[in-house]
Amino acid sequence: MPNQQNYSLSDLMDELQMVIRSSFDHSYWVIAELANVSGSARGHMYMELVEKSNHQIIAKARANLWSSRKHQIMKAFEEVTKETVKTGMKVLLQLSVDFHPVYGLSFQVLDIDPSFSLGELERQKQETIKRLQEEDLLDFNKQYVLPVVLQKLAVISSESAAGYQDFMNQLEQNTNSYQFDVQLFPAVMQGDKAPESIVLALEKLENKGIEFDALIVIRGGGSNLDLACFDDYALNVRLAQSFFPIFTGIGHERDQSVTDMIAHTRLKTPTAVAEHIVQHNYEFEKGVKDLFSYVLESSQDSIAENQYQLEKASSRMAKSSLDLLHSEKSEIRELSFLTNQSAMELIHQNKSQIQQIKNDVMYLSKSFIKEQEQFIGHQKRNVALVAKDFINRENVDLYPSKHLVKYSLLSIEKENNKLDYIKNLIRVSDPELLLKRGFSITRYNGKAVTNAEVLEEGNEIETQLAKGSIKSKIIK
Amino acid sequence: MAKKLTYELALNELQLIVSEIEGEGIGIDELSKKVKRAAELLKFCQGKLRQTENDVNEILGQFEE
Amino acid sequence: MAKKLTYELALNELQLIVSEIEGEGIGIDELSKKVKRAAELLKFCQGKLRQTENDVNEILGQFEE
Amino acid sequence: MAKKLTYELALNELQLIVSEIEGEGIGIDELSKKVKRAAELLKFCQGKLRQTENDVNEILGQFEE
Amino acid sequence: MAKKLTYELALNELQLIVSEIEGEGIGIDELSKKVKRAAELLKFCQGKLRQTENDVNEILGQFEE
Amino acid sequence: MAKKLTYELALNELQLIVSEIEGEGIGIDELSKKVKRAAELLKFCQGKLRQTENDVNEILGQFEE
Amino acid sequence: MAKKLTYELALNELQLIVSEIEGEGIGIDELSKKVKRAAELLKFCQGKLRQTENDVNEILGQFEE
């Protein structure tokens, strides 16, 4: 690096100062977002300016508003916008550029255009309204039907605010001596801190578990500045979905805030809210009173009418029930009769069957017996028949007696013949018979002579004749 | 005569007599006696037969009825 | 006679007598006796038959009524 | 007789008797006995029949009412 | 008889008895028994019928009123 | 019976019993049982009807006063 | 019943019951139940009416003084 020319820092810085002062020798209107705003003890205001694109910081610079100008600029700004300059705002600033060898580059705020910020606020508000509308939250709270009597009230307000005192006084001093149960949930009601504070109060009251008739959001008595917080999207999203109908008495002078828009009922001031609530309750009481006599009358009418209806219904029911019962009774009677009849018929049939069987047994037994009797008779005749046969046969067998006779007679005959033969033989042999026929027997010495030679002459012989005998002597 | 005369005995005696007579071995005197005996025996036998016949007839009669 | 006479015995004896007579093996004396016995037997048998017949009639007659 | 007489047995015996008489296997002496037995059996059977008939009449007559 | 007699059983037995008597497959000895049994069964059945009739009259009589 | 008896069920059963008895498909033994059951069912139905009638009358009575 | 009974509901149910009974589409078992339910409903309605009447009278009385 020996060939290089060396500078002192101050030389360089002086040169830069010169270049910048000569190049940026007038003021510029710049749009930037206030990333941080802080003040000094001497009344200066320090701002950090940024430009973002897609949430990325693409440019960043510091700017100073000297106390000499601050008062005038701020006064004009607040008059127009009713807002103070604060972190997060988009502003149109008139800047001059300066460079200081020690402090570096800086911008001096020469002026702030309030109308740009006003437009920007309005734009943001419109955007919030649009978003709420898109999310159907704009009229969401209006859907609550108010209780006929509002008694339990939750109030979100700054405790010390005059508006709160007005509200309470108005309520307590109502001529109808209505009683109210008011619970205060304190919150910061203006500026940057307000949305968060109000949401915290809201959560607290919602977590109490009390059924409030309405939620009253009021402010008043303080500064009229910094009310853009009621246009805050996050706050209104939360408020819109509150558990209870919201009454507002924020007291905006310009025009209504987004919170007024999402509220169930909006009124200008806390006093007006109180009056409205008292009036609401009074209207109910009046309506009730008016209705009361009518209600009594029509109640009596209605009771009579209902009594009549009940009687009619009951008698109709009774009649049709009794009709139904009557028809069922006759059905039961009929069933009883049918059961009886069919059972009796069955019994009768069985009786005839039994009688028939009895007759069968009787008839069959008798015919069986008769058959057997005939059979026995037959057997008897059989016995008689065969016995007689037998006897007859035996009788026949006795006929050998005929043979006996026959052979006996034959035998006798034969004997007879034999005897006859003998008889004849004997008869022819009988000497007497020969004598009778002329034969004679010659005896000598008493002996029959059959041979003449035995006789000699002289022998005396006797001759026997059939009758008598003769004696003779042999001569020769 | 101890032994009672039967048809058998009578008939035997008769047949003996008949054969004696037929044998011509007997004389006339004996013949006479024999003939007389034979007549007796014949009468006995015939009587016996008649009686037996009557018996038979009697029996027969019993069955005829 | 120890054995009591039955129809059977009587009939048998009767048939024996018949065959004896038929066989001509008996004489007149016996014939007489046999015939007398036969008459007896016949009478017995007939009596028996008649009695039995009566019995049958009597017995079986009871059921005619 | 150990076995009690029944109609069945009686009837069987009766038929046996008839066939015995028919079969000529018996004599007159037995015939008499058989006929007497037959009479008994017949009487028994008839009695039995009459009794059964009475029973039937008596027993079944009860149901006429 | 282990099984309790029912009308059904009695009727069946009765019909069996009738067909047995008809079929002549039984003798007089059995007939007597069968008839006695039939009488018993008939009595039983009639009793049962009478009883059932009474039951029906009694039970269903309640509903006449 | 696990299922509680209702008028409907009782009526159905009754009608079934009547048609069974009419159909002659049942014997005397069953008839007795069926008739007893029918009596029970009839009593049940009548009771139910009477009770319902009383209920109706009572309701009606509330308005008569 | 999760839903609390009101006069309105009771009356509607009652009229439904009446038309159901009139329509004769229900049996005795249901009739019994329906009649009982109707009695309940009637009692409820009458009670409600009487109470309301009393209330009205009482209230009226307060203003009569």
XYZ file of C-alpha atoms in Angstrom, chain A:
476
model
C 0.000 0.000 0.000
C 2.928 2.457 -0.141
C 1.554 3.984 -3.326
C -1.652 4.956 -1.755
C -2.583 8.398 -0.481
C -3.519 8.293 3.148
C -6.287 10.453 4.677
C -6.952 11.403 8.174
C -10.438 10.424 9.358
C -11.388 14.010 9.846
C -10.263 14.842 6.348
C -12.538 12.142 5.022
C -15.383 13.083 7.239
C -15.022 16.746 6.358
C -15.063 15.824 2.715
C -18.203 13.681 3.188
C -19.838 16.586 5.068
C -19.026 18.875 2.245
C -20.346 16.508 -0.409
C -23.577 15.791 1.456
C -24.247 19.405 2.326
C -23.678 20.445 -1.265
C -25.679 17.547 -2.738
C -28.660 17.606 -0.322
C -28.946 21.309 0.148
C -32.767 21.501 0.485
C -35.507 19.736 2.375
C -37.388 16.558 1.343
C -40.926 15.255 2.087
C -40.427 11.665 3.128
C -42.966 9.017 4.083
C -41.739 6.806 6.887
C -42.940 4.782 9.819
C -42.019 5.809 13.308
C -40.141 2.816 14.654
C -39.413 4.490 17.930
C -40.180 7.878 19.389
C -38.413 9.186 22.464
C -37.888 12.507 24.113
C -35.000 14.156 25.780
C -34.811 16.128 28.957
C -34.366 19.266 26.977
C -37.566 18.755 25.047
C -36.127 17.326 21.885
C -37.770 14.421 20.205
C -35.802 11.574 18.676
C -37.370 9.418 16.069
C -36.284 6.243 14.403
C -37.624 6.063 10.875
C -38.025 2.881 8.967
C -39.478 1.672 5.753
C -40.721 -1.844 5.534
C -41.440 -4.051 2.644
C -43.048 -7.364 3.474
C -42.235 -6.793 7.144
C -38.573 -6.434 6.252
C -36.899 -3.199 7.087
C -35.489 -1.925 3.855
C -34.443 1.538 5.061
C -33.729 2.940 8.455
C -32.631 6.353 9.697
C -32.692 8.596 12.728
C -34.389 11.969 12.769
C -34.444 14.672 15.381
C -37.150 17.163 16.130
C -35.708 20.021 18.019
C -37.705 21.446 20.839
C -37.712 24.788 19.126
C -40.032 23.424 16.481
C -41.635 20.595 18.316
C -44.377 22.491 20.108
C -45.724 24.138 17.006
C -45.572 20.981 14.873
C -47.227 18.867 17.545
C -49.971 21.354 18.219
C -50.915 21.512 14.573
C -50.758 17.737 14.295
C -52.999 17.055 17.301
C -55.471 19.655 16.213
C -55.988 17.884 12.945
C -55.645 14.238 13.881
C -56.672 14.277 17.535
C -53.741 12.038 17.968
C -50.252 12.445 19.273
C -47.247 11.437 17.300
C -46.227 8.058 18.481
C -44.493 4.849 17.659
C -46.025 2.842 14.881
C -47.495 5.823 13.060
C -46.936 6.379 9.412
C -46.099 10.012 8.863
C -45.162 12.415 6.104
C -42.099 14.304 7.337
C -40.229 17.256 5.919
C -36.568 16.387 6.429
C -33.294 18.078 5.892
C -30.138 16.028 5.608
C -27.009 16.751 7.674
C -23.795 15.020 8.273
C -21.563 15.551 11.272
C -18.048 14.174 11.516
C -18.682 12.998 15.009
C -22.467 12.122 14.959
C -22.654 10.926 11.369
C -25.651 11.181 9.130
C -28.844 12.619 10.578
C -32.174 14.085 9.541
C -33.751 17.149 11.031
C -37.531 17.114 11.155
C -38.748 20.407 9.794
C -42.444 19.644 9.683
C -44.968 16.780 9.914
C -47.990 16.749 7.630
C -51.056 16.084 9.852
C -53.426 15.526 6.964
C -51.315 12.642 5.703
C -51.508 10.994 9.130
C -55.190 11.727 9.364
C -55.700 9.987 6.053
C -53.504 7.190 7.170
C -55.508 6.755 10.418
C -58.734 6.788 8.473
C -57.289 4.266 6.091
C -56.306 2.030 8.980
C -59.759 2.441 10.531
C -61.456 1.563 7.308
C -59.204 -1.391 6.984
C -60.169 -2.554 10.485
C -63.860 -2.116 9.657
C -63.390 -4.055 6.478
C -61.643 -6.875 8.235
C -64.262 -7.032 10.961
C -66.953 -7.049 8.356
C -65.259 -9.816 6.480
C -65.116 -11.771 9.676
C -68.798 -11.078 10.385
C -67.882 -9.417 13.620
C -69.259 -6.000 12.922
C -72.790 -6.888 13.915
C -71.881 -9.854 15.978
C -72.525 -8.238 19.340
C -75.796 -6.805 18.117
C -77.206 -10.294 17.975
C -77.600 -10.405 21.731
C -81.136 -9.959 22.849
C -81.098 -7.661 25.810
C -82.598 -8.944 29.006
C -85.840 -7.183 29.631
C -84.284 -5.694 32.710
C -80.667 -4.646 32.879
C -79.356 -4.992 36.391
C -76.033 -6.717 36.465
C -73.619 -4.406 34.760
C -69.914 -4.780 34.105
C -68.148 -1.515 33.454
C -64.802 -1.113 31.749
C -63.566 2.332 32.475
C -60.813 4.242 34.137
C -61.758 4.327 37.788
C -60.867 7.935 38.207
C -62.530 9.099 35.020
C -65.204 11.690 35.379
C -67.325 9.813 32.861
C -67.483 6.821 35.191
C -68.640 9.040 38.028
C -71.267 10.589 35.775
C -72.446 7.129 34.776
C -72.716 5.949 38.355
C -74.457 9.095 39.495
C -76.954 8.896 36.721
C -77.733 5.243 37.561
C -78.014 5.713 41.272
C -80.177 8.751 41.042
C -82.847 7.262 38.806
C -86.355 8.290 39.783
C -87.734 4.777 39.659
C -85.259 3.691 42.280
C -84.127 0.720 40.229
C -81.331 -1.150 41.808
C -78.198 -1.940 39.880
C -75.299 -4.174 40.519
C -72.318 -2.520 38.912
C -68.845 -3.989 38.830
C -65.993 -1.903 37.568
C -63.117 -3.444 35.706
C -60.553 -0.664 35.449
C -58.561 -0.164 32.300
C -56.494 2.441 30.544
C -58.910 4.054 28.184
C -56.635 5.963 25.846
C -53.350 5.750 24.058
C -51.207 2.847 22.979
C -51.748 0.893 26.170
C -55.522 1.078 25.996
C -56.299 -1.928 23.734
C -54.204 -4.316 25.769
C -55.558 -2.940 29.038
C -59.155 -3.165 27.908
C -58.669 -6.718 26.661
C -57.177 -7.644 30.029
C -60.184 -6.119 31.815
C -62.505 -7.971 29.476
C -60.869 -11.270 30.150
C -61.017 -10.640 33.832
C -64.744 -9.956 33.791
C -65.487 -12.786 31.513
C -63.550 -15.119 33.740
C -65.640 -14.093 36.718
C -68.384 -16.425 35.611
C -71.082 -13.899 36.296
C -73.936 -13.501 33.872
C -73.808 -9.770 33.319
C -76.753 -8.208 31.639
C -74.501 -5.829 29.756
C -70.926 -4.723 29.435
C -70.513 -0.927 29.600
C -67.451 0.582 27.977
C -67.192 4.234 28.934
C -64.656 6.972 29.157
C -64.826 10.700 29.483
C -63.443 13.636 31.288
C -59.852 13.132 30.177
C -57.978 14.203 27.107
C -59.775 13.936 23.852
C -56.607 12.830 22.196
C -55.364 9.310 21.486
C -58.756 7.728 20.928
C -57.569 5.905 17.835
C -57.114 2.967 20.209
C -60.881 2.268 19.814
C -60.229 1.680 16.179
C -57.684 -0.970 17.040
C -58.355 -4.190 15.258
C -57.203 -6.571 17.974
C -59.294 -4.799 20.611
C -62.417 -4.754 18.517
C -62.083 -8.358 17.463
C -62.044 -9.261 21.117
C -64.799 -6.877 22.175
C -67.075 -7.894 19.353
C -66.988 -11.476 20.602
C -67.607 -10.518 24.210
C -69.978 -12.775 26.199
C -72.245 -9.871 26.870
C -73.931 -7.109 24.913
C -71.743 -4.022 24.868
C -72.903 -0.486 25.576
C -70.450 2.248 24.593
C -70.160 5.767 25.885
C -66.765 6.694 24.619
C -67.628 10.201 23.737
C -65.864 10.624 20.432
C -66.339 14.007 19.042
C -65.121 13.445 15.555
C -67.199 10.475 14.458
C -67.914 7.118 15.901
C -65.089 4.778 16.628
C -64.933 1.143 15.447
C -65.773 0.096 18.999
C -69.001 2.098 18.717
C -69.686 0.308 15.509
C -69.277 -3.189 16.876
C -71.144 -2.339 20.108
C -74.655 -3.596 20.743
C -75.783 -0.104 21.659
C -73.706 3.036 21.318
C -74.285 6.275 23.061
C -72.322 9.478 23.108
C -71.552 9.765 26.763
C -71.514 7.687 29.937
C -74.462 9.690 31.205
C -76.369 8.848 28.087
C -75.578 5.167 28.633
C -76.918 5.354 32.165
C -80.024 7.150 31.012
C -80.551 4.602 28.298
C -80.282 1.732 30.733
C -82.710 3.345 33.152
C -85.062 4.035 30.271
C -84.755 0.437 29.074
C -85.746 -0.844 32.475
C -88.524 1.669 32.758
C -89.938 0.651 29.416
C -90.014 -2.880 30.608
C -91.786 -1.919 33.785
C -94.248 0.145 31.927
C -94.836 -2.587 29.387
C -95.217 -5.067 32.174
C -97.727 -2.901 33.907
C -99.665 -2.344 30.748
C -99.577 -5.976 29.889
C -100.367 -7.101 33.344
C -104.081 -6.629 33.354
C -104.316 -7.944 29.846
C -102.197 -10.857 30.855
C -104.405 -11.576 33.812
C -107.500 -11.473 31.686
C -106.122 -13.551 28.927
C -104.572 -15.887 31.466
C -107.960 -16.569 32.888
C -109.319 -16.971 29.399
C -106.457 -19.213 28.512
C -106.873 -21.265 31.643
C -110.535 -21.698 30.899
C -109.747 -22.503 27.304
C -107.112 -24.973 28.327
C -109.357 -26.494 30.914
C -111.927 -26.958 28.220
C -109.333 -28.415 25.898
C -108.170 -30.800 28.544
C -111.706 -31.870 29.249
C -112.375 -32.293 25.595
C -109.197 -34.270 25.079
C -109.918 -36.361 28.133
C -113.479 -37.118 27.139
C -112.488 -37.879 23.570
C -109.784 -40.126 24.819
C -112.116 -41.754 27.310
C -114.768 -42.296 24.693
C -112.462 -43.832 22.147
C -110.693 -45.812 24.847
C -113.981 -47.176 26.103
C -115.013 -47.950 22.537
C -111.783 -49.831 22.049
C -112.209 -51.593 25.362
C -115.764 -52.464 24.474
C -114.770 -54.062 21.193
C -111.912 -55.893 22.888
C -114.311 -57.115 25.535
C -116.598 -58.571 22.936
C -113.613 -60.141 21.246
C -112.567 -61.701 24.535
C -116.113 -62.869 25.102
C -116.171 -64.308 21.646
C -112.846 -66.032 22.173
C -114.122 -67.429 25.435
C -117.222 -68.647 23.657
C -115.192 -70.103 20.795
C -112.837 -71.826 23.200
C -115.772 -73.290 25.030
C -117.551 -74.320 21.889
C -114.585 -75.877 20.185
C -113.493 -77.626 23.360
C -116.994 -79.006 23.854
C -117.136 -80.103 20.266
C -113.842 -81.862 20.643
C -115.021 -83.526 23.833
C -118.255 -84.507 22.155
C -116.384 -86.027 19.255
C -114.201 -87.958 21.609
C -117.233 -89.097 23.512
C -118.792 -90.465 20.351
C -115.518 -92.076 19.483
C -115.339 -93.708 22.893
C -118.951 -94.810 22.572
C -118.190 -96.182 19.136
C -115.183 -98.065 20.451
C -117.260 -99.409 23.289
C -119.910 -100.568 20.837
C -117.211 -102.066 18.674
C -115.710 -103.931 21.603
C -119.142 -105.115 22.633
C -120.248 -106.111 19.165
C -116.960 -107.709 18.210
C -116.694 -109.546 21.519
C -120.214 -110.826 21.201
C -119.795 -111.932 17.633
C -116.523 -113.499 18.587
C -118.229 -115.356 21.421
C -121.084 -116.351 19.124
C -118.614 -117.658 16.624
C -116.888 -119.614 19.315
C -120.230 -120.928 20.513
C -120.973 -122.098 17.023
C -117.563 -123.625 16.867
C -118.116 -125.355 20.192
C -121.507 -126.578 18.957
C -119.807 -127.845 15.895
C -117.210 -129.575 18.002
C -119.946 -131.114 20.071
C -121.678 -132.491 17.007
C -118.338 -133.676 15.802
C -117.744 -135.575 19.008
C -121.204 -137.105 18.808
C -120.752 -137.956 15.198
C -117.371 -139.570 15.529
C -118.387 -141.369 18.698
C -121.473 -142.801 17.001
C -119.458 -143.676 13.974
C -117.091 -145.417 16.205
C -119.857 -147.363 17.915
C -121.371 -148.289 14.572
C -118.031 -149.508 13.421
C -117.749 -151.609 16.524
C -121.207 -152.977 15.934
C -120.086 -154.061 12.558
C -117.076 -155.617 14.153
C -119.332 -157.749 16.256
C -120.586 -159.466 13.124
C -117.943 -162.125 13.352
C -120.719 -163.777 15.329
C -122.364 -164.585 11.996
C -119.309 -166.447 10.898
C -119.408 -168.092 14.171
C -122.952 -169.314 13.539
C -122.206 -170.209 9.970
C -119.183 -172.229 10.800
C -120.790 -173.715 13.835
C -123.760 -174.922 11.784
C -121.404 -176.150 9.123
C -119.525 -178.117 11.677
C -122.734 -179.506 13.113
C -123.897 -180.468 9.647
C -120.671 -182.245 8.993
C -121.035 -184.183 12.217
C -124.599 -184.967 11.366
C -123.527 -186.373 8.055
C -120.861 -188.356 9.774
C -123.418 -189.665 12.217
C -125.888 -190.441 9.396
C -123.272 -192.464 7.603
C -122.499 -194.374 10.763
C -126.160 -194.795 11.402
C -126.733 -196.312 7.991
C -123.720 -198.474 8.309
C -124.890 -199.721 11.640
C -128.377 -200.286 10.376
C -127.236 -202.486 7.539
C -125.065 -204.338 9.950
C -127.883 -204.984 12.407
C -128.508 -208.908 12.517
C -132.103 -208.368 13.475
C -132.729 -206.548 10.235
C -131.182 -209.624 8.349
C -133.358 -212.018 10.313
C -136.406 -210.032 9.290
C -135.421 -210.357 5.682
C -135.374 -214.176 6.079
C -131.893 -214.797 7.059
C -131.331 -217.035 10.046
C -128.591 -217.810 12.406
C -127.466 -221.404 12.934
C -125.967 -222.080 16.226
C -124.212 -225.166 17.456
C -123.637 -225.364 21.151
C -124.869 -221.823 21.333
C -122.306 -220.688 18.827
C -123.188 -219.252 15.466
C -121.964 -221.604 12.753
C -120.402 -219.834 9.749
C -118.541 -222.978 8.418
C -120.457 -226.218 7.769
C -117.381 -228.355 8.052
C -117.267 -227.877 11.784
C -120.564 -229.796 11.997
C -120.967 -233.430 11.884
C -123.953 -235.365 11.265
C -126.132 -235.617 14.129
C -125.253 -232.597 15.663
C -128.144 -230.830 16.989
C -128.343 -227.326 15.741
C -130.591 -224.485 16.585
C -131.796 -222.199 13.933
C -132.823 -218.715 14.979
C -135.460 -217.026 12.831
C -136.819 -213.545 12.979
C -139.531 -214.863 15.128
C -138.766 -217.904 17.188
C -136.189 -220.701 16.605
C -136.193 -224.176 15.564
C -134.050 -227.179 16.603
C -132.883 -229.609 14.128
C -130.424 -232.472 13.584
C -128.037 -232.670 10.933
C -128.919 -235.409 8.603
C -126.195 -235.046 6.311
